[in-house]
Amino acid sequence: DRPSLLWRNGAPIRVRLWWSAAQPIQLDYSTLIQVTDSVTGAELARRDEPPQIVNGSKETSQWQTGLIYLDERVLTPSAAPEG
């Protein structure tokens, strides 16, 4: 499901995700966050990287079960096409 938001050209978008591990994780995962134009489908911003955890390990293989990990990102989309 894709969330929608209203955005002003040039304004950064702050994304906050909460993660938890239901069981031990064997691999180190990445996450992909994209911002697209809802009319044209053009990609305006993209972050594809390991979680940017502010309260613990960024490597998912090091996460402990039962804890909540806060992942914060800032995306600065390129200007949306006029129209």
Short mmCIF file of N, CA, C and O in Angstrom, two decimals:
data_model
loop_
_atom_site.label_atom_id
_atom_site.label_comp_id
_atom_site.label_asym_id
_atom_site.label_seq_id
_atom_site.Cartn_x
_atom_site.Cartn_y
_atom_site.Cartn_z
N ASP A 1 0.85 -1.18 0.00
CA ASP A 1 0.00 0.00 0.00
C ASP A 1 0.89 1.23 0.00
O ASP A 1 1.84 1.31 0.75
N ARG A 2 0.56 2.20 -0.83
CA ARG A 2 1.35 3.41 -0.93
C ARG A 2 0.66 4.56 -0.21
O ARG A 2 -0.42 4.98 -0.61
N PRO A 3 1.31 5.11 0.81
CA PRO A 3 0.73 6.28 1.47
C PRO A 3 0.86 7.51 0.58
O PRO A 3 1.79 7.62 -0.21
N SER A 4 -0.08 8.43 0.69
CA SER A 4 -0.06 9.68 -0.06
C SER A 4 0.23 10.83 0.88
O SER A 4 -0.11 10.79 2.05
N LEU A 5 0.88 11.86 0.34
CA LEU A 5 1.10 13.06 1.13
C LEU A 5 1.14 14.26 0.20
O LEU A 5 1.41 14.15 -0.98
N LEU A 6 0.86 15.40 0.79
CA LEU A 6 0.99 16.66 0.06
C LEU A 6 2.39 17.19 0.34
O LEU A 6 2.86 17.14 1.47
N TRP A 7 3.04 17.71 -0.67
CA TRP A 7 4.43 18.10 -0.53
C TRP A 7 4.70 19.35 -1.36
O TRP A 7 4.16 19.53 -2.43
N ARG A 8 5.56 20.20 -0.84
CA ARG A 8 5.96 21.42 -1.52
C ARG A 8 7.31 21.18 -2.21
O ARG A 8 8.23 20.65 -1.59
N ASN A 9 7.43 21.55 -3.50
CA ASN A 9 8.69 21.36 -4.23
C ASN A 9 9.87 21.87 -3.43
O ASN A 9 9.84 22.97 -2.89
N GLY A 10 10.92 21.05 -3.35
CA GLY A 10 12.15 21.43 -2.67
C GLY A 10 12.16 21.15 -1.19
O GLY A 10 13.21 21.23 -0.55
N ALA A 11 11.02 20.84 -0.61
CA ALA A 11 10.95 20.59 0.83
C ALA A 11 11.39 19.15 1.13
O ALA A 11 11.00 18.22 0.43
N PRO A 12 12.22 18.96 2.17
CA PRO A 12 12.59 17.60 2.53
C PRO A 12 11.41 16.85 3.14
O PRO A 12 10.51 17.45 3.71
N ILE A 13 11.43 15.54 2.97
CA ILE A 13 10.40 14.68 3.55
C ILE A 13 11.07 13.81 4.60
O ILE A 13 12.03 13.09 4.31
N ARG A 14 10.59 13.91 5.82
CA ARG A 14 11.13 13.09 6.91
C ARG A 14 10.30 11.83 7.02
O ARG A 14 9.08 11.89 7.08
N VAL A 15 10.99 10.69 7.03
CA VAL A 15 10.33 9.39 7.12
C VAL A 15 10.80 8.73 8.41
O VAL A 15 12.00 8.68 8.69
N ARG A 16 9.85 8.24 9.18
CA ARG A 16 10.17 7.56 10.43
C ARG A 16 9.50 6.19 10.38
O ARG A 16 8.30 6.08 10.22
N LEU A 17 10.31 5.14 10.54
CA LEU A 17 9.82 3.76 10.52
C LEU A 17 10.20 3.09 11.83
O LEU A 17 11.27 3.34 12.38
N TRP A 18 9.32 2.23 12.32
CA TRP A 18 9.60 1.45 13.51
C TRP A 18 9.68 -0.01 13.11
O TRP A 18 8.80 -0.52 12.42
N TRP A 19 10.73 -0.68 13.56
CA TRP A 19 10.95 -2.08 13.21
C TRP A 19 11.08 -2.90 14.49
O TRP A 19 11.52 -2.41 15.52
N SER A 20 10.74 -4.18 14.39
CA SER A 20 11.03 -5.12 15.47
C SER A 20 11.25 -6.50 14.85
O SER A 20 10.77 -6.77 13.75
N ALA A 21 11.99 -7.32 15.54
CA ALA A 21 12.27 -8.68 15.07
C ALA A 21 11.44 -9.67 15.89
O ALA A 21 11.58 -9.74 17.10
N ALA A 22 10.58 -10.42 15.20
CA ALA A 22 9.76 -11.42 15.87
C ALA A 22 10.59 -12.66 16.22
O ALA A 22 10.23 -13.41 17.13
N GLN A 23 11.67 -12.85 15.46
CA GLN A 23 12.58 -13.97 15.70
C GLN A 23 13.97 -13.52 15.25
O GLN A 23 14.10 -12.50 14.57
N PRO A 24 15.03 -14.23 15.64
CA PRO A 24 16.38 -13.81 15.22
C PRO A 24 16.47 -13.70 13.69
O PRO A 24 15.90 -14.51 12.97
N ILE A 25 17.19 -12.69 13.23
CA ILE A 25 17.36 -12.44 11.80
C ILE A 25 18.78 -12.88 11.42
O ILE A 25 19.75 -12.47 12.05
N GLN A 26 18.87 -13.70 10.41
CA GLN A 26 20.16 -14.26 9.99
C GLN A 26 20.93 -13.37 9.01
O GLN A 26 22.14 -13.49 8.89
N LEU A 27 20.21 -12.49 8.30
CA LEU A 27 20.82 -11.68 7.25
C LEU A 27 20.74 -10.20 7.59
O LEU A 27 19.93 -9.79 8.42
N ASP A 28 21.54 -9.40 6.90
CA ASP A 28 21.46 -7.95 7.01
C ASP A 28 20.66 -7.44 5.83
O ASP A 28 21.05 -7.63 4.67
N TYR A 29 19.52 -6.81 6.13
CA TYR A 29 18.60 -6.37 5.09
C TYR A 29 18.76 -4.88 4.79
O TYR A 29 19.27 -4.13 5.59
N SER A 30 18.27 -4.49 3.62
CA SER A 30 18.15 -3.09 3.22
C SER A 30 16.68 -2.76 3.08
O SER A 30 15.85 -3.66 2.94
N THR A 31 16.39 -1.48 3.09
CA THR A 31 15.02 -1.03 2.83
C THR A 31 15.05 -0.05 1.67
O THR A 31 16.03 0.66 1.46
N LEU A 32 13.96 -0.04 0.92
CA LEU A 32 13.82 0.87 -0.21
C LEU A 32 12.65 1.80 0.07
O LEU A 32 11.55 1.34 0.37
N ILE A 33 12.92 3.09 0.00
CA ILE A 33 11.87 4.10 0.13
C ILE A 33 11.89 4.93 -1.14
O ILE A 33 12.95 5.44 -1.53
N GLN A 34 10.74 5.06 -1.79
CA GLN A 34 10.64 5.85 -3.02
C GLN A 34 9.55 6.91 -2.85
O GLN A 34 8.53 6.66 -2.22
N VAL A 35 9.79 8.05 -3.48
CA VAL A 35 8.77 9.09 -3.61
C VAL A 35 8.50 9.21 -5.10
O VAL A 35 9.42 9.43 -5.89
N THR A 36 7.24 9.02 -5.48
CA THR A 36 6.87 9.12 -6.89
C THR A 36 5.76 10.13 -7.08
O THR A 36 4.97 10.38 -6.17
N ASP A 37 5.70 10.69 -8.27
CA ASP A 37 4.62 11.59 -8.64
C ASP A 37 3.37 10.75 -8.86
O ASP A 37 3.39 9.80 -9.64
N SER A 38 2.29 11.08 -8.17
CA SER A 38 1.07 10.27 -8.24
C SER A 38 0.39 10.34 -9.60
O SER A 38 -0.39 9.46 -9.95
N VAL A 39 0.70 11.36 -10.39
CA VAL A 39 0.07 11.50 -11.71
C VAL A 39 0.89 10.80 -12.78
O VAL A 39 0.38 9.98 -13.55
N THR A 40 2.20 11.10 -12.83
CA THR A 40 3.04 10.57 -13.90
C THR A 40 3.76 9.28 -13.53
O THR A 40 4.24 8.57 -14.40
N GLY A 41 3.88 9.02 -12.24
CA GLY A 41 4.63 7.85 -11.79
C GLY A 41 6.13 8.07 -11.77
O GLY A 41 6.89 7.17 -11.44
N ALA A 42 6.58 9.29 -12.10
CA ALA A 42 8.01 9.59 -12.13
C ALA A 42 8.60 9.50 -10.72
O ALA A 42 7.99 9.94 -9.76
N GLU A 43 9.77 8.90 -10.63
CA GLU A 43 10.46 8.81 -9.35
C GLU A 43 11.09 10.16 -9.02
O GLU A 43 11.84 10.71 -9.83
N LEU A 44 10.80 10.69 -7.84
CA LEU A 44 11.32 11.98 -7.42
C LEU A 44 12.43 11.85 -6.39
O LEU A 44 13.25 12.74 -6.24
N ALA A 45 12.43 10.76 -5.63
CA ALA A 45 13.48 10.50 -4.64
C ALA A 45 13.51 9.01 -4.34
O ALA A 45 12.50 8.32 -4.48
N ARG A 46 14.70 8.56 -3.89
CA ARG A 46 14.86 7.13 -3.61
C ARG A 46 15.98 6.96 -2.58
O ARG A 46 17.03 7.59 -2.69
N ARG A 47 15.75 6.10 -1.61
CA ARG A 47 16.79 5.69 -0.65
C ARG A 47 16.74 4.18 -0.57
O ARG A 47 15.72 3.61 -0.22
N ASP A 48 17.83 3.52 -0.91
CA ASP A 48 17.94 2.07 -0.85
C ASP A 48 19.20 1.77 -0.05
O ASP A 48 20.31 1.87 -0.57
N GLU A 49 19.01 1.45 1.23
CA GLU A 49 20.15 1.28 2.12
C GLU A 49 19.72 0.52 3.38
O GLU A 49 18.53 0.33 3.61
N PRO A 50 20.68 0.11 4.20
CA PRO A 50 20.31 -0.52 5.46
C PRO A 50 19.50 0.46 6.32
O PRO A 50 19.60 1.68 6.14
N PRO A 51 18.70 -0.06 7.24
CA PRO A 51 17.96 0.83 8.13
C PRO A 51 18.91 1.81 8.84
O PRO A 51 20.02 1.43 9.21
N GLN A 52 18.47 3.04 8.98
CA GLN A 52 19.25 4.08 9.66
C GLN A 52 18.76 4.18 11.11
O GLN A 52 18.08 5.12 11.49
N ILE A 53 19.10 3.18 11.89
CA ILE A 53 18.59 3.05 13.25
C ILE A 53 19.26 4.07 14.17
O ILE A 53 20.48 4.21 14.17
N VAL A 54 18.44 4.76 14.94
CA VAL A 54 18.97 5.79 15.85
C VAL A 54 19.14 5.26 17.27
O VAL A 54 19.78 5.92 18.08
N ASN A 55 18.60 4.09 17.57
CA ASN A 55 18.66 3.58 18.94
C ASN A 55 19.21 2.16 19.03
O ASN A 55 18.78 1.38 19.86
N GLY A 56 20.16 1.81 18.17
CA GLY A 56 20.71 0.46 18.21
C GLY A 56 21.48 0.14 16.95
O GLY A 56 21.81 1.02 16.16
N SER A 57 21.72 -1.14 16.73
CA SER A 57 22.50 -1.60 15.59
C SER A 57 21.76 -1.40 14.27
O SER A 57 20.57 -1.67 14.17
N LYS A 58 22.48 -0.94 13.24
CA LYS A 58 21.90 -0.81 11.90
C LYS A 58 21.85 -2.15 11.19
O LYS A 58 21.06 -2.34 10.29
N GLU A 59 22.72 -3.08 11.59
CA GLU A 59 22.75 -4.40 10.96
C GLU A 59 21.61 -5.24 11.52
O GLU A 59 21.57 -5.53 12.72
N THR A 60 20.69 -5.64 10.66
CA THR A 60 19.51 -6.37 11.13
C THR A 60 19.88 -7.72 11.74
O THR A 60 19.13 -8.21 12.60
N SER A 61 21.00 -8.29 11.36
CA SER A 61 21.41 -9.57 11.96
C SER A 61 21.79 -9.42 13.43
O SER A 61 21.89 -10.41 14.15
N GLN A 62 21.97 -8.20 13.88
CA GLN A 62 22.33 -7.94 15.28
C GLN A 62 21.13 -7.53 16.14
O GLN A 62 21.27 -7.32 17.34
N TRP A 63 19.97 -7.39 15.52
CA TRP A 63 18.79 -6.96 16.27
C TRP A 63 18.35 -8.03 17.26
O TRP A 63 18.43 -9.23 16.98
N GLN A 64 17.84 -7.58 18.38
CA GLN A 64 17.33 -8.48 19.40
C GLN A 64 15.81 -8.55 19.31
O GLN A 64 15.16 -7.54 19.03
N THR A 65 15.26 -9.73 19.54
CA THR A 65 13.80 -9.86 19.55
C THR A 65 13.24 -9.09 20.74
O THR A 65 13.90 -8.94 21.77
N GLY A 66 12.02 -8.60 20.55
CA GLY A 66 11.34 -7.89 21.63
C GLY A 66 11.67 -6.42 21.74
O GLY A 66 11.06 -5.71 22.53
N LEU A 67 12.62 -5.93 20.97
CA LEU A 67 12.96 -4.50 20.99
C LEU A 67 12.36 -3.81 19.78
O LEU A 67 12.12 -4.43 18.75
N ILE A 68 12.14 -2.52 19.90
CA ILE A 68 11.65 -1.70 18.78
C ILE A 68 12.80 -0.80 18.34
O ILE A 68 13.41 -0.12 19.17
N TYR A 69 13.06 -0.79 17.04
CA TYR A 69 14.14 0.00 16.46
C TYR A 69 13.56 1.14 15.63
O TYR A 69 12.69 0.93 14.80
N LEU A 70 14.06 2.35 15.88
CA LEU A 70 13.58 3.54 15.18
C LEU A 70 14.53 3.85 14.03
O LEU A 70 15.74 4.01 14.22
N ASP A 71 13.97 3.94 12.83
CA ASP A 71 14.70 4.19 11.59
C ASP A 71 14.23 5.55 11.06
O ASP A 71 13.05 5.72 10.76
N GLU A 72 15.14 6.51 10.96
CA GLU A 72 14.78 7.85 10.47
C GLU A 72 15.56 8.18 9.21
O GLU A 72 16.76 7.96 9.14
N ARG A 73 14.85 8.72 8.23
CA ARG A 73 15.44 9.11 6.94
C ARG A 73 14.92 10.49 6.56
O ARG A 73 13.83 10.88 6.94
N VAL A 74 15.70 11.17 5.74
CA VAL A 74 15.26 12.42 5.13
C VAL A 74 15.48 12.28 3.63
O VAL A 74 16.57 11.96 3.18
N LEU A 75 14.41 12.47 2.87
CA LEU A 75 14.49 12.45 1.41
C LEU A 75 14.20 13.85 0.90
O LEU A 75 13.30 14.52 1.41
N THR A 76 14.97 14.27 -0.09
CA THR A 76 14.72 15.57 -0.72
C THR A 76 14.40 15.30 -2.19
O THR A 76 15.32 15.12 -3.00
N PRO A 77 13.12 15.22 -2.51
CA PRO A 77 12.73 14.93 -3.89
C PRO A 77 13.14 16.03 -4.85
O PRO A 77 13.22 17.21 -4.47
N SER A 78 13.41 15.62 -6.08
CA SER A 78 13.63 16.59 -7.13
C SER A 78 12.31 17.29 -7.40
O SER A 78 11.25 16.81 -7.00
N ALA A 79 12.36 18.40 -8.07
CA ALA A 79 11.14 19.15 -8.36
C ALA A 79 10.19 18.31 -9.21
O ALA A 79 10.60 17.67 -10.16
N ALA A 80 8.93 18.33 -8.84
CA ALA A 80 7.90 17.63 -9.62
C ALA A 80 7.69 18.38 -10.92
O ALA A 80 7.77 19.61 -10.97
N PRO A 81 7.42 17.67 -12.00
CA PRO A 81 7.15 18.35 -13.27
C PRO A 81 5.93 19.25 -13.16
O PRO A 81 5.00 18.95 -12.42
N GLU A 82 5.96 20.35 -13.88
CA GLU A 82 4.80 21.27 -13.90
C GLU A 82 3.62 20.58 -14.56
O GLU A 82 3.77 19.80 -15.48
N GLY A 83 2.45 20.90 -14.06
CA GLY A 83 1.25 20.36 -14.70
C GLY A 83 0.48 19.63 -13.76
O GLY A 83 -0.32 19.06 -13.43
#
